[in-house]
Amino acid sequence: MTHLPPPAEELRLLDTELRQLDARRAQLLTRRAWLVAALHQTGQRPYAQASPRPPHAAPARPETAAPSVQNVLLILGGVLLTLAAAVFTLVSWGHMGIAGRALVLGAVTLAALAAPVALLRRGLRSTAESVAGLGLALTVLDAYALHAAALAGTDGTGYAAAATAVLAAAWTAYGLLPAASALRLPLPCALAAAQAPLLLWAVAADAGPHVITTALLVTAALDAVTVARLTAGTVRITAVVGAYGMGCWGVLGAGWLSLTAGGPGDASRAGALLLLAAVIAVGSARRGPGVGHALGLAVAAGLLVVGALGGVVRSVVPSEWVVPAHLAVGIALLAAVGAERLPDALRRGFAWASGAVQALAVLTTLPVVVVVLLGPAGRLGRVWSGAPSDARAAVAVDVPWPPHATVAPAVLMAVAAVLSLAVRTDVWRARARLGAAGLLWATALVLPAILEIPYAAGLPVLGVLTAAALYMCRVTASAAQVTALVLALVTAAALTLVSLASQSATLAVLSALTTLFAAASWRAGVAPFTAPAALLYAGALASASGAAADWPSARTALLVLPAAAAAALLAPRLGASRATVPVESVGAALGLFALTLAVTDPPMLALVLALCGVIAAGTALRAGRRPVGYAATALFVLAAWVRLAAWDIGTPEAYTLPVTVPALLVGALRRRRDPRASSWTAYGPGLAATLLPSLVAAWADPRWTRPLLLGVAALLVTLLGARHRLRAPLVLGGWVLALVTLHELAPYVVQVTGALPRWAPPALAGLLLLALGATYEQRIRDVRRMREVLGRMS
């Protein structure tokens, strides 16, 4: 605490500090007066007040740059002129004769196309581009006017095809003129117009979808040639956009024709179109716009080859062999990967295309794998309903068997072989082998159901798979170990579900799985997973054994508890291993499961609670598990309460005294080890556990035995608290004794209250209030007197 001097000494110190402050203030004031006088003698003001200068007004910056304004004006002017020309052509054209029409359109078009040349000579490039755009738009209007005036009887689609071809050629010639070669608009417009003639001619000739698709692909090929011959610029960008756009439409059309082919002939023609698209993609990849484009085009070319050849095969083979046919073509693409003459981008693209085809083929087998793994879950509602006829009936319980599942093993094994043999790079070799192992596992998993082998023969297959996966967990590579562990756990779960059809199969499978996972737990790397799994299967085996013996569920709980006890005994031997916490968690879960089984039988529940308390108490003996002792205490108390309830005992003291006595003993031990511990912490919970429920029961008990015994006990507790100067026993015992006394004397108090006059209770209350007020006033007066005494001290 802070030391405070006597009042006289503190007052002396304050006076000294004030005198020092006054002396310092006088010194500073004298210095200030001298400085002010010196400034006045030099003609300066004491405080330099700089006159505020208005900030220099910066010139307003324009919000838009001049080139932007120029471009907006030129573009707007060109658009307006184009609209005006269109309105003139569409509306005012019929009011003039043939000579006037030709003269007006010819003069305006020639002027619009000649003006950019003069503007370029003057250096007005942007204006020239705008006027050139107007001239190109006028040529389109000239073509429309020619059809409307002189060629109205011709086919509109055919005329549009010819017009777009002529316009593309004319715009190309105009853009290549030496005087107009600086213009950037004519050549891209010519290339854009060149996208339409072939397609329009095919439509005008009433050609079929194959011819229309051919026109799209040929146009895309011409665009690709243009891209290969150009280096940069807007023309190349336009060609790239046209090639991708027309090529995508052509590929979509060819793919649709292949899917809807009615026979080998139609499929062959559609396949030829897909091969044409693949050739265009390969050519573009070899001379394309960049490495990224080359890789993407190579992947697309590989997929197109697979679609073309697979579509032809699809038209002649049964539907279930469609996926293997496409897979075979996709695997054949890997032959091109080893061709040294091909560029690296093409080889990598073909490899990725082959991988994509194989991945899609594996995805088609996923429904079969899912049915085999999750289909047996339908037996959870009808356990031990009888052994099915074969392995397929064992898995397809409430779900339909997938169509075309017969070829799934062939697909899986083919892809596994490719992963094992074809992948040779060091980076991907280990991953490919893991993938191949997973595919072989899936093959072995679905094969019994596909072959419809007997049910009794299918179970050992799954058991061997589980044992093999657990054996593979011996590898040191972490990725391989994790993969093997996941496969083992998944297979064991599937085997457990399948075995639920038969009682003998369930007992045999659970026994085997318990042994396998217990044996695998000697490996430290997988013990955090296999040891808990072994305990879970042991608990399931105990529960199934009880059910097989026709034991009630409450009695079966006694068979589950040894698994929980085994977890408690195994945890100390694991030490600081990562498997310690999972094993303890599974043990706790098994104990809770045993309690759930026994909840319908109170005597058996009391026994199970007591045994769980023994297991928890043994766990609490370990250095790091001391808090488990609270759970053990709670379990013992609950066991005693359930046993008393089973005996139909309604006396509350029978429930509370088993809690109070151990609690008081624990409190006494704590007080002995730590004398400074509060009596409320040591004895409060134990005393309250019995005194308070007994007090409530005593107030509701019309007999005198309980209040007398409770009063005697409260008196003894009060005397012990007074003897040893312990607040908790003194307060709790005193209050309980007072309330019990009040309960016993209440009838007499009521009689006395009825005998008193009506004015007596208010008078007594008034006297009590007066006494409290006087006491309060006395306290205030004492405080004032103390303050005056302190004020007179020096």
mmCIF file of N, CA, C and O in Angstrom, residues 229-273:
data_model
loop_
_atom_site.group_PDB
_atom_site.id
_atom_site.type_symbol
_atom_site.label_atom_id
_atom_site.label_comp_id
_atom_site.label_asym_id
_atom_site.label_seq_id
_atom_site.Cartn_x
_atom_site.Cartn_y
_atom_site.Cartn_z
ATOM 1 N N ARG A 229 -0.259 -16.668 -91.624
ATOM 2 C CA ARG A 229 0.508 -15.816 -92.536
ATOM 3 C C ARG A 229 0.723 -14.415 -91.982
ATOM 4 O O ARG A 229 1.534 -13.668 -92.527
ATOM 5 N N LEU A 230 -0.011 -14.037 -90.969
ATOM 6 C CA LEU A 230 0.125 -12.693 -90.412
ATOM 7 C C LEU A 230 0.923 -12.756 -89.119
ATOM 8 O O LEU A 230 1.016 -13.802 -88.465
ATOM 9 N N THR A 231 1.488 -11.646 -88.757
ATOM 10 C CA THR A 231 2.313 -11.593 -87.543
ATOM 11 C C THR A 231 1.610 -10.875 -86.401
ATOM 12 O O THR A 231 1.630 -11.334 -85.267
ATOM 13 N N ALA A 232 0.991 -9.751 -86.662
ATOM 14 C CA ALA A 232 0.332 -8.999 -85.600
ATOM 15 C C ALA A 232 -0.627 -8.018 -86.236
ATOM 16 O O ALA A 232 -0.686 -7.858 -87.455
ATOM 17 N N GLY A 233 -1.389 -7.318 -85.389
ATOM 18 C CA GLY A 233 -2.294 -6.299 -85.874
ATOM 19 C C GLY A 233 -3.748 -6.701 -85.737
ATOM 20 O O GLY A 233 -4.087 -7.818 -85.330
ATOM 21 N N THR A 234 -4.609 -5.759 -86.093
ATOM 22 C CA THR A 234 -6.041 -5.984 -85.961
ATOM 23 C C THR A 234 -6.543 -7.059 -86.916
ATOM 24 O O THR A 234 -7.511 -7.768 -86.611
ATOM 25 N N VAL A 235 -5.904 -7.204 -88.077
ATOM 26 C CA VAL A 235 -6.336 -8.236 -89.022
ATOM 27 C C VAL A 235 -6.102 -9.623 -88.425
ATOM 28 O O VAL A 235 -6.952 -10.516 -88.528
ATOM 29 N N ARG A 236 -4.958 -9.813 -87.775
ATOM 30 C CA ARG A 236 -4.672 -11.106 -87.150
ATOM 31 C C ARG A 236 -5.652 -11.389 -86.011
ATOM 32 O O ARG A 236 -6.137 -12.531 -85.853
ATOM 33 N N ILE A 237 -5.969 -10.369 -85.220
ATOM 34 C CA ILE A 237 -6.921 -10.551 -84.127
ATOM 35 C C ILE A 237 -8.286 -10.940 -84.682
ATOM 36 O O ILE A 237 -8.959 -11.851 -84.175
ATOM 37 N N THR A 238 -8.703 -10.268 -85.760
ATOM 38 C CA THR A 238 -9.986 -10.603 -86.384
ATOM 39 C C THR A 238 -9.983 -12.026 -86.921
ATOM 40 O O THR A 238 -10.970 -12.769 -86.785
ATOM 41 N N ALA A 239 -8.862 -12.438 -87.499
ATOM 42 C CA ALA A 239 -8.770 -13.799 -88.022
ATOM 43 C C ALA A 239 -8.813 -14.830 -86.887
ATOM 44 O O ALA A 239 -9.441 -15.894 -87.025
ATOM 45 N N VAL A 240 -8.147 -14.536 -85.775
ATOM 46 C CA VAL A 240 -8.175 -15.462 -84.640
ATOM 47 C C VAL A 240 -9.595 -15.614 -84.118
ATOM 48 O O VAL A 240 -10.076 -16.734 -83.852
ATOM 49 N N VAL A 241 -10.305 -14.484 -83.957
ATOM 50 C CA VAL A 241 -11.686 -14.545 -83.483
ATOM 51 C C VAL A 241 -12.564 -15.323 -84.454
ATOM 52 O O VAL A 241 -13.388 -16.172 -84.058
ATOM 53 N N GLY A 242 -12.386 -15.071 -85.750
ATOM 54 C CA GLY A 242 -13.179 -15.804 -86.738
ATOM 55 C C GLY A 242 -12.875 -17.293 -86.735
ATOM 56 O O GLY A 242 -13.783 -18.128 -86.850
ATOM 57 N N ALA A 243 -11.592 -17.649 -86.602
ATOM 58 C CA ALA A 243 -11.227 -19.064 -86.600
ATOM 59 C C ALA A 243 -11.831 -19.794 -85.409
ATOM 60 O O ALA A 243 -12.408 -20.883 -85.556
ATOM 61 N N TYR A 244 -11.701 -19.194 -84.232
ATOM 62 C CA TYR A 244 -12.271 -19.840 -83.049
ATOM 63 C C TYR A 244 -13.796 -19.885 -83.115
ATOM 64 O O TYR A 244 -14.422 -20.903 -82.780
ATOM 65 N N GLY A 245 -14.416 -18.785 -83.546
ATOM 66 C CA GLY A 245 -15.875 -18.748 -83.595
ATOM 67 C C GLY A 245 -16.452 -19.738 -84.580
ATOM 68 O O GLY A 245 -17.302 -20.590 -84.231
ATOM 69 N N MET A 246 -15.992 -19.675 -85.838
ATOM 70 C CA MET A 246 -16.529 -20.588 -86.850
ATOM 71 C C MET A 246 -16.123 -22.032 -86.558
ATOM 72 O O MET A 246 -16.909 -22.967 -86.785
ATOM 73 N N GLY A 247 -14.914 -22.224 -86.017
ATOM 74 C CA GLY A 247 -14.490 -23.576 -85.675
ATOM 75 C C GLY A 247 -15.334 -24.200 -84.572
ATOM 76 O O GLY A 247 -15.699 -25.384 -84.647
ATOM 77 N N CYS A 248 -15.659 -23.406 -83.551
ATOM 78 C CA CYS A 248 -16.493 -23.937 -82.466
ATOM 79 C C CYS A 248 -17.880 -24.315 -82.964
ATOM 80 O O CYS A 248 -18.416 -25.383 -82.609
ATOM 81 N N TRP A 249 -18.474 -23.440 -83.810
ATOM 82 C CA TRP A 249 -19.785 -23.784 -84.361
ATOM 83 C C TRP A 249 -19.709 -25.035 -85.231
ATOM 84 O O TRP A 249 -20.602 -25.912 -85.196
ATOM 85 N N GLY A 250 -18.655 -25.158 -86.005
ATOM 86 C CA GLY A 250 -18.510 -26.346 -86.832
ATOM 87 C C GLY A 250 -18.319 -27.613 -86.014
ATOM 88 O O GLY A 250 -18.891 -28.664 -86.326
ATOM 89 N N VAL A 251 -17.519 -27.526 -84.946
ATOM 90 C CA VAL A 251 -17.304 -28.700 -84.093
ATOM 91 C C VAL A 251 -18.594 -29.103 -83.397
ATOM 92 O O VAL A 251 -18.916 -30.299 -83.282
ATOM 93 N N LEU A 252 -19.351 -28.127 -82.896
ATOM 94 C CA LEU A 252 -20.624 -28.445 -82.257
ATOM 95 C C LEU A 252 -21.578 -29.124 -83.236
ATOM 96 O O LEU A 252 -22.257 -30.113 -82.896
ATOM 97 N N GLY A 253 -21.632 -28.591 -84.462
ATOM 98 C CA GLY A 253 -22.494 -29.237 -85.456
ATOM 99 C C GLY A 253 -22.046 -30.647 -85.792
ATOM 100 O O GLY A 253 -22.862 -31.575 -85.885
ATOM 101 N N ALA A 254 -20.750 -30.852 -85.974
ATOM 102 C CA ALA A 254 -20.253 -32.192 -86.283
ATOM 103 C C ALA A 254 -20.472 -33.145 -85.118
ATOM 104 O O ALA A 254 -20.811 -34.325 -85.323
ATOM 105 N N GLY A 255 -20.277 -32.663 -83.883
ATOM 106 C CA GLY A 255 -20.533 -33.518 -82.719
ATOM 107 C C GLY A 255 -21.990 -33.931 -82.616
ATOM 108 O O GLY A 255 -22.296 -35.099 -82.304
ATOM 109 N N TRP A 256 -22.888 -32.986 -82.887
ATOM 110 C CA TRP A 256 -24.313 -33.338 -82.859
ATOM 111 C C TRP A 256 -24.657 -34.358 -83.951
ATOM 112 O O TRP A 256 -25.426 -35.297 -83.714
ATOM 113 N N LEU A 257 -24.082 -34.206 -85.123
ATOM 114 C CA LEU A 257 -24.328 -35.168 -86.206
ATOM 115 C C LEU A 257 -23.792 -36.547 -85.837
ATOM 116 O O LEU A 257 -24.405 -37.576 -86.170
ATOM 117 N N SER A 258 -22.648 -36.574 -85.138
ATOM 118 C CA SER A 258 -22.097 -37.865 -84.730
ATOM 119 C C SER A 258 -22.967 -38.537 -83.677
ATOM 120 O O SER A 258 -23.161 -39.758 -83.712
ATOM 121 N N LEU A 259 -23.495 -37.747 -82.749
ATOM 122 C CA LEU A 259 -24.327 -38.332 -81.701
ATOM 123 C C LEU A 259 -25.662 -38.821 -82.240
ATOM 124 O O LEU A 259 -26.218 -39.809 -81.744
ATOM 125 N N THR A 260 -26.201 -38.140 -83.236
ATOM 126 C CA THR A 260 -27.517 -38.501 -83.780
ATOM 127 C C THR A 260 -27.420 -39.348 -85.043
ATOM 128 O O THR A 260 -28.403 -39.487 -85.773
ATOM 129 N N ALA A 261 -26.237 -39.879 -85.336
ATOM 130 C CA ALA A 261 -26.060 -40.668 -86.565
ATOM 131 C C ALA A 261 -26.930 -41.914 -86.506
ATOM 132 O O ALA A 261 -26.983 -42.622 -85.497
ATOM 133 N N GLY A 262 -27.604 -42.206 -87.627
ATOM 134 C CA GLY A 262 -28.489 -43.353 -87.669
ATOM 135 C C GLY A 262 -27.836 -44.618 -88.151
ATOM 136 O O GLY A 262 -28.463 -45.682 -88.138
ATOM 137 N N GLY A 263 -26.623 -44.563 -88.622
ATOM 138 C CA GLY A 263 -25.946 -45.747 -89.132
ATOM 139 C C GLY A 263 -24.482 -45.481 -89.340
ATOM 140 O O GLY A 263 -23.977 -44.374 -89.112
ATOM 141 N N PRO A 264 -23.755 -46.482 -89.811
ATOM 142 C CA PRO A 264 -22.314 -46.294 -90.035
ATOM 143 C C PRO A 264 -21.992 -45.209 -91.058
ATOM 144 O O PRO A 264 -20.978 -44.520 -90.937
ATOM 145 N N GLY A 265 -22.859 -45.061 -92.097
ATOM 146 C CA GLY A 265 -22.596 -44.043 -93.106
ATOM 147 C C GLY A 265 -22.648 -42.641 -92.522
ATOM 148 O O GLY A 265 -21.739 -41.818 -92.732
ATOM 149 N N ASP A 266 -23.739 -42.343 -91.829
ATOM 150 C CA ASP A 266 -23.846 -41.012 -91.217
ATOM 151 C C ASP A 266 -22.745 -40.795 -90.183
ATOM 152 O O ASP A 266 -22.181 -39.696 -90.068
ATOM 153 N N ALA A 267 -22.444 -41.831 -89.425
ATOM 154 C CA ALA A 267 -21.380 -41.690 -88.425
ATOM 155 C C ALA A 267 -20.032 -41.442 -89.080
ATOM 156 O O ALA A 267 -19.208 -40.671 -88.567
ATOM 157 N N SER A 268 -19.792 -42.084 -90.242
ATOM 158 C CA SER A 268 -18.521 -41.882 -90.941
ATOM 159 C C SER A 268 -18.409 -40.461 -91.466
ATOM 160 O O SER A 268 -17.336 -39.836 -91.390
ATOM 161 N N ARG A 269 -19.506 -39.943 -92.026
ATOM 162 C CA ARG A 269 -19.446 -38.563 -92.522
ATOM 163 C C ARG A 269 -19.252 -37.567 -91.383
ATOM 164 O O ARG A 269 -18.465 -36.624 -91.496
ATOM 165 N N ALA A 270 -19.954 -37.794 -90.260
ATOM 166 C CA ALA A 270 -19.746 -36.914 -89.109
ATOM 167 C C ALA A 270 -18.325 -37.054 -88.562
ATOM 168 O O ALA A 270 -17.683 -36.064 -88.170
ATOM 169 N N GLY A 271 -17.803 -38.298 -88.572
ATOM 170 C CA GLY A 271 -16.428 -38.490 -88.118
ATOM 171 C C GLY A 271 -15.435 -37.798 -89.035
ATOM 172 O O GLY A 271 -14.410 -37.277 -88.568
ATOM 173 N N ALA A 272 -15.717 -37.807 -90.348
ATOM 174 C CA ALA A 272 -14.830 -37.091 -91.265
ATOM 175 C C ALA A 272 -14.804 -35.599 -90.964
ATOM 176 O O ALA A 272 -13.750 -34.944 -91.027
ATOM 177 N N LEU A 273 -15.956 -35.042 -90.631
ATOM 178 C CA LEU A 273 -15.993 -33.624 -90.263
ATOM 179 C C LEU A 273 -15.190 -33.370 -88.980
ATOM 180 O O LEU A 273 -14.460 -32.370 -88.876
#
